[in-house]
Short mmCIF file of C-alpha atoms and ligand atoms in Angstrom, two decimals:
data_model
loop_
_atom_site.label_atom_id
_atom_site.label_comp_id
_atom_site.label_asym_id
_atom_site.label_seq_id
_atom_site.Cartn_x
_atom_site.Cartn_y
_atom_site.Cartn_z
CA UNK A 1 85.10 124.94 113.26
CA UNK A 2 84.35 122.59 110.36
CA UNK A 3 86.29 119.35 110.09
CA UNK A 4 89.54 119.04 108.17
CA UNK A 5 88.87 116.96 105.09
CA UNK A 6 91.33 114.10 104.56
CA UNK A 7 91.34 113.77 100.78
CA UNK A 8 92.10 110.25 99.58
CA UNK A 9 92.34 111.62 96.08
CA UNK A 10 95.12 114.09 96.94
CA UNK A 11 97.01 111.65 99.15
CA UNK A 12 96.73 108.97 96.45
CA UNK A 13 98.24 111.34 93.89
CA UNK A 14 101.24 111.99 96.15
CA UNK A 15 101.80 108.32 96.94
CA UNK A 16 101.37 107.29 93.30
CA UNK A 17 104.05 109.82 92.25
CA UNK A 18 106.39 108.24 94.80
CA UNK A 19 105.52 104.74 93.59
CA UNK A 20 106.22 105.81 90.01
CA UNK A 21 109.75 106.84 90.99
CA UNK A 22 110.31 103.60 92.87
CA UNK A 23 109.26 101.62 89.82
CA UNK A 24 111.88 103.45 87.72
CA UNK A 25 114.53 102.56 90.32
CA UNK A 26 113.41 98.93 90.50
CA UNK A 27 113.46 98.68 86.72
CA UNK A 28 117.06 99.96 86.73
CA UNK A 29 117.99 97.40 89.37
CA UNK A 30 116.12 94.33 88.12
CA UNK A 31 115.34 95.14 84.48
CA UNK A 32 111.76 94.39 85.37
CA UNK A 33 108.67 96.11 86.78
CA UNK A 34 105.90 94.74 89.05
CA UNK A 35 103.09 92.95 87.26
CA UNK A 36 99.53 92.89 88.57
CA UNK A 37 96.89 90.55 87.16
CA UNK A 38 93.26 91.28 87.91
CA UNK A 39 90.69 88.56 87.23
CA UNK A 40 87.10 89.65 86.67
CA UNK A 41 84.33 87.08 86.43
CA UNK A 42 81.08 88.31 84.87
CA UNK A 43 80.06 91.86 84.06
CA UNK A 44 78.72 93.52 87.19
CA UNK A 45 78.97 97.29 86.48
CA UNK A 46 80.38 98.17 89.93
CA UNK A 47 83.03 95.44 89.61
CA UNK A 48 83.94 96.69 86.14
CA UNK A 49 84.48 100.20 87.50
CA UNK A 50 86.63 98.84 90.35
CA UNK A 51 88.87 96.73 88.09
CA UNK A 52 89.18 99.68 85.69
CA UNK A 53 90.40 101.88 88.56
CA UNK A 54 92.91 99.18 89.55
CA UNK A 55 94.27 98.76 86.03
CA UNK A 56 94.48 102.51 85.50
CA UNK A 57 96.36 102.95 88.79
CA UNK A 58 98.77 100.13 87.97
CA UNK A 59 99.54 101.54 84.51
CA UNK A 60 99.96 105.05 85.94
CA UNK A 61 102.74 104.00 88.33
CA UNK A 62 104.48 102.02 85.59
CA UNK A 63 103.43 98.48 86.47
CA UNK A 64 102.63 95.85 83.91
CA UNK A 65 98.98 95.13 84.34
CA UNK A 66 96.64 92.63 82.80
CA UNK A 67 92.90 92.26 83.15
CA UNK A 68 91.63 88.73 82.54
CA UNK A 69 87.88 88.66 81.97
CA UNK A 70 85.91 85.42 82.24
CA UNK A 71 82.23 84.84 81.66
CA UNK A 72 79.81 84.43 84.58
CA UNK A 73 79.48 80.79 83.46
CA UNK A 74 83.11 79.86 84.22
CA UNK A 75 83.30 76.78 86.45
CA UNK A 76 85.02 76.82 89.82
CA UNK A 77 87.51 74.28 88.49
CA UNK A 78 88.39 76.47 85.50
CA UNK A 79 88.89 79.50 87.72
CA UNK A 80 91.09 77.52 90.10
CA UNK A 81 93.26 76.30 87.24
CA UNK A 82 93.61 79.86 85.96
CA UNK A 83 94.89 80.81 89.43
CA UNK A 84 97.34 77.88 89.32
CA UNK A 85 98.67 79.20 86.00
CA UNK A 86 99.11 82.69 87.42
CA UNK A 87 100.75 81.29 90.57
CA UNK A 88 103.27 79.41 88.41
CA UNK A 89 103.92 82.36 86.08
CA UNK A 90 107.10 84.03 87.37
CA UNK A 91 106.29 87.23 85.48
CA UNK A 92 103.19 87.74 87.65
CA UNK A 93 103.83 89.36 91.04
CA UNK A 94 100.31 90.14 92.21
CA UNK A 95 97.00 88.31 91.67
CA UNK A 96 93.64 89.83 92.50
CA UNK A 97 90.33 88.11 91.91
CA UNK A 98 87.61 90.77 91.95
CA UNK A 99 84.85 90.07 94.47
CA UNK A 100 82.03 89.23 94.66
CA UNK A 101 82.10 86.00 92.65
CA UNK A 102 79.04 84.21 91.21
CA UNK A 103 77.18 82.00 93.68
CA UNK A 104 78.27 78.72 92.09
CA UNK A 105 81.90 79.49 92.95
CA UNK A 106 83.23 78.97 96.49
CA UNK A 107 85.08 82.20 97.25
CA UNK A 108 87.08 80.57 100.05
CA UNK A 109 88.48 77.95 97.67
CA UNK A 110 89.52 80.69 95.27
CA UNK A 111 91.23 82.81 97.93
CA UNK A 112 92.96 79.77 99.43
CA UNK A 113 94.40 78.93 96.02
CA UNK A 114 96.20 82.26 95.46
CA UNK A 115 99.91 81.96 96.25
CA UNK A 116 100.59 83.67 99.57
CA UNK A 117 103.34 85.86 98.10
CA UNK A 118 101.04 87.10 95.31
CA UNK A 119 97.96 87.72 97.47
CA UNK A 120 97.92 91.52 97.03
CA UNK A 121 94.38 91.78 98.45
CA UNK A 122 95.65 90.27 101.72
CA UNK A 123 92.63 87.95 101.94
CA UNK A 124 94.45 84.60 102.08
CA UNK A 125 93.88 83.05 105.53
CA UNK A 126 97.62 82.78 106.11
CA UNK A 127 98.04 86.52 105.43
CA UNK A 128 95.08 87.17 107.74
CA UNK A 129 96.67 84.95 110.40
CA UNK A 130 100.04 86.65 110.04
CA UNK A 131 98.39 90.03 110.53
CA UNK A 132 96.54 88.66 113.56
CA UNK A 133 99.73 87.50 115.31
CA UNK A 134 101.80 90.52 114.24
CA UNK A 135 104.01 88.80 111.65
CA UNK A 136 104.88 90.40 108.30
CA UNK A 137 101.92 90.13 105.92
CA UNK A 138 100.37 91.70 102.85
CA UNK A 139 97.67 93.89 104.40
CA UNK A 140 94.06 94.21 103.20
CA UNK A 141 93.90 97.31 101.02
CA UNK A 142 91.01 99.26 102.56
CA UNK A 143 92.18 99.05 106.20
CA UNK A 144 95.76 99.78 105.11
CA UNK A 145 94.51 102.88 103.27
CA UNK A 146 92.60 104.02 106.35
CA UNK A 147 95.74 103.90 108.52
CA UNK A 148 97.72 105.77 105.84
CA UNK A 149 95.04 108.48 105.73
CA UNK A 150 94.94 108.99 109.51
CA UNK A 151 98.73 109.18 109.72
CA UNK A 152 98.89 111.58 106.76
CA UNK A 153 96.92 114.10 108.80
CA UNK A 154 99.72 113.99 111.39
CA UNK A 155 97.55 112.20 113.93
CA UNK A 156 98.95 109.79 116.51
CA UNK A 157 96.60 106.82 116.83
CA UNK A 158 98.22 105.51 120.02
CA UNK A 159 95.81 105.52 122.96
CA UNK A 160 92.81 106.66 120.93
CA UNK A 161 89.41 104.98 121.20
CA UNK A 162 88.67 103.50 117.78
CA UNK A 163 85.14 102.32 117.12
CA UNK A 164 84.42 100.34 113.99
CA UNK A 165 80.89 99.90 112.76
CA UNK A 166 80.78 96.74 110.64
CA UNK A 167 82.55 93.40 111.17
CA UNK A 168 83.29 92.17 107.66
CA UNK A 169 86.38 90.12 106.86
CA UNK A 170 87.26 92.66 104.16
CA UNK A 171 87.14 95.84 106.22
CA UNK A 172 85.87 95.78 109.83
CA UNK A 173 87.90 92.91 111.26
CA UNK A 174 91.24 93.75 109.62
CA UNK A 175 90.76 97.49 110.37
CA UNK A 176 90.37 96.55 114.05
CA UNK A 177 93.59 94.56 113.95
CA UNK A 178 95.58 97.34 112.25
CA UNK A 179 94.25 99.99 114.63
CA UNK A 180 95.10 97.76 117.59
CA UNK A 181 98.63 97.37 116.18
CA UNK A 182 98.80 101.19 116.28
CA UNK A 183 97.91 100.99 119.99
CA UNK A 184 94.34 102.19 119.66
CA UNK A 185 91.70 100.83 122.05
CA UNK A 186 89.37 99.10 119.63
CA UNK A 187 85.65 98.37 119.73
CA UNK A 188 83.97 96.47 116.90
CA UNK A 189 80.24 97.12 116.66
CA UNK A 190 77.74 95.59 114.22
CA UNK A 191 74.11 95.10 113.36
CA UNK A 192 73.33 93.39 116.69
CA UNK A 193 75.11 95.94 118.87
CA UNK A 194 72.82 97.37 121.57
CA UNK A 195 72.73 101.16 121.86
CA UNK A 196 75.21 101.72 119.03
CA UNK A 197 75.38 105.49 119.68
CA UNK A 198 76.70 104.94 123.21
CA UNK A 199 79.76 103.33 121.60
CA UNK A 200 80.20 105.66 118.64
CA UNK A 201 79.90 108.81 120.82
CA UNK A 202 83.02 107.59 122.63
CA UNK A 203 85.04 107.23 119.43
CA UNK A 204 88.12 109.34 118.78
CA UNK A 205 88.31 107.39 115.53
CA UNK A 206 85.03 106.26 113.98
CA UNK A 207 85.21 103.86 111.05
CA UNK A 208 81.89 103.49 109.22
CA UNK A 209 81.81 100.29 107.19
CA UNK A 210 78.15 99.32 107.28
CA UNK A 211 77.06 99.58 103.67
CA UNK A 212 74.01 101.79 104.27
CA UNK A 213 73.84 105.36 103.02
CA UNK A 214 74.01 108.04 105.75
CA UNK A 215 73.68 105.43 108.52
CA UNK A 216 75.94 107.40 110.87
CA UNK A 217 74.15 110.56 111.97
CA UNK A 218 75.52 113.65 113.74
CA UNK A 219 74.12 112.66 117.16
CA UNK A 220 76.37 109.56 117.06
CA UNK A 221 79.64 111.48 116.70
CA UNK A 222 81.97 112.84 119.39
CA UNK A 223 83.03 116.46 118.76
CA UNK A 224 86.51 116.54 117.19
CA UNK A 225 86.45 112.87 116.18
CA UNK A 226 88.26 111.43 113.16
CA UNK A 227 85.46 110.08 110.96
CA UNK A 228 86.43 107.55 108.29
CA UNK A 229 83.72 106.75 105.77
CA UNK A 230 84.18 103.43 103.98
CA UNK A 231 80.70 103.43 102.40
CA UNK A 232 80.23 103.22 98.62
CA UNK A 233 76.45 103.30 98.25
CA UNK A 234 74.76 104.23 95.00
CA UNK A 235 71.87 106.62 95.69
CA UNK A 236 70.03 107.98 92.64
CA UNK A 237 73.08 107.11 90.55
CA UNK A 238 75.39 109.05 92.88
CA UNK A 239 78.08 107.65 95.20
CA UNK A 240 77.15 108.21 98.84
CA UNK A 241 78.97 107.24 102.05
CA UNK A 242 77.76 105.58 105.25
CA UNK A 243 78.17 108.94 107.00
CA UNK A 244 75.71 111.85 106.92
CA UNK A 245 78.49 114.10 105.69
CA UNK A 246 77.23 117.70 105.88
CA UNK A 247 76.08 117.82 109.53
CA UNK A 248 78.92 115.59 110.72
CA UNK A 249 81.56 117.76 109.05
CA UNK A 250 80.40 120.52 111.42
CA UNK A 251 81.15 118.35 114.46
CA UNK A 252 84.08 116.11 113.55
CA UNK A 253 87.72 117.17 113.69
CA UNK A 254 88.62 115.20 110.56
CA UNK A 255 86.46 113.53 107.94
CA UNK A 256 86.97 111.55 104.74
CA UNK A 257 84.71 112.40 101.78
CA UNK A 258 82.83 110.06 99.45
CA UNK A 259 83.77 109.95 96.64
CA UNK A 260 87.45 110.78 96.79
CA UNK A 261 88.22 109.41 100.27
CA UNK A 262 88.85 105.82 101.28
CA UNK A 263 88.05 104.48 97.76
CA UNK A 264 91.09 105.90 95.97
CA UNK A 265 93.28 104.92 98.93
CA UNK A 266 92.09 101.33 98.61
CA UNK A 267 93.47 101.30 95.08
CA UNK A 268 96.70 103.01 96.19
CA UNK A 269 97.21 100.37 98.91
CA UNK A 270 96.80 97.70 96.26
CA UNK A 271 99.60 99.35 94.25
CA UNK A 272 101.79 99.48 97.38
CA UNK A 273 101.11 95.80 98.04
CA UNK A 274 101.98 94.86 94.46
CA UNK A 275 105.29 96.70 94.74
CA UNK A 276 105.97 95.00 98.08
CA UNK A 277 105.13 91.59 96.59
CA UNK A 278 107.49 92.25 93.67
CA UNK A 279 110.37 93.20 95.98
CA UNK A 280 109.78 90.14 98.19
CA UNK A 281 109.76 87.89 95.14
CA UNK A 282 113.08 89.36 93.92
CA UNK A 283 114.78 88.60 97.25
C1 LIG B 301 86.05 107.07 95.06
C2 LIG B 301 84.38 97.69 96.80
C3 LIG B 301 82.36 97.10 97.95
C4 LIG B 301 82.48 95.79 97.50
C5 LIG B 301 83.54 95.41 96.70
C6 LIG B 301 87.46 105.22 94.15
C7 LIG B 301 86.82 102.91 94.39
C8 LIG B 301 85.64 103.33 95.00
C9 LIG B 301 85.39 104.67 95.23
C10 LIG B 301 87.14 101.49 94.18
C11 LIG B 301 85.38 98.66 96.38
C12 LIG B 301 85.32 100.09 96.81
C13 LIG B 301 86.41 98.24 95.52
C14 LIG B 301 86.29 105.62 94.79
C15 LIG B 301 87.42 99.18 94.97
C16 LIG B 301 86.60 100.83 96.53
O1 LIG B 301 86.56 107.93 94.34
O2 LIG B 301 85.38 107.37 96.06
C17 LIG B 301 87.72 103.88 93.95
O3 LIG B 301 87.48 101.15 93.07
N1 LIG B 301 87.07 100.55 95.20
C18 LIG B 301 86.45 96.87 95.14
O4 LIG B 301 87.32 96.45 94.40
O5 LIG B 301 85.52 96.02 95.56
C19 LIG B 301 84.49 96.37 96.34
C20 LIG B 301 83.30 98.04 97.61
#
């Protein structure tokens, strides 16, 4: 039997309708709606498409949203003082600096500067630390979206073997932490892992976050597994996942498509985080 497709597009639509209603209620209560500010440095086409999706999502659910564009030539100091301004602006609830940044800017300095309460990407080390020790935190958007997708299919993560391929700070590591919080048994694999397939074949949940088109092949997948494809690779101008979709959809129990899978849910998680940040700042 072919795998059940977990559509991030459909799930995002549902959640965004719910968010829209919450925004109406919050506006009635506070006379104010959440405001998200996205900062884009330079004009990388992929980054432009990502910030456009974020703005569009924010506007759709009724947030105030502002895109601040700066030239590639902006100095680190100038960018840091822009963040200070946004931190001090009470009308701003969420701040997101689109990554990657130009090489002359230290990304760690930029992330460290964002006020903890407004860090809707969940990348600030104190948010990361809070997640690590199980305290309340704004969660990184992609891993948060992955958990939402698995749960939406009515699946109970507890006790499952979760294998993550890729150990980035943005996806692999925080996904491991969230899955562990759901009582999964977690393995993080990466480019130096020996006999990768021996790990992935044991996965009830397989998270592919490598960044190489069709890297995960059918022989690496356990029958019935939940396969989560985080890849956003451009191949001949088309978006392509890290998973070899067609053959694997014949083996897996559940699979997320690319496009229309984890990507839209990443944006939806950002909207959820912005709403959460707003509520916390009103308390
Ligand atoms: C879809 C991202 C790598 C590096 C930096 C919808 C997005 C992507 C795909 C999107 C991503 C990837 C984002 C789809 C934001 C996800 O329909 O499949 C939306 O906008 N993403 C980002 O901001 O920075 C990245 C990937």
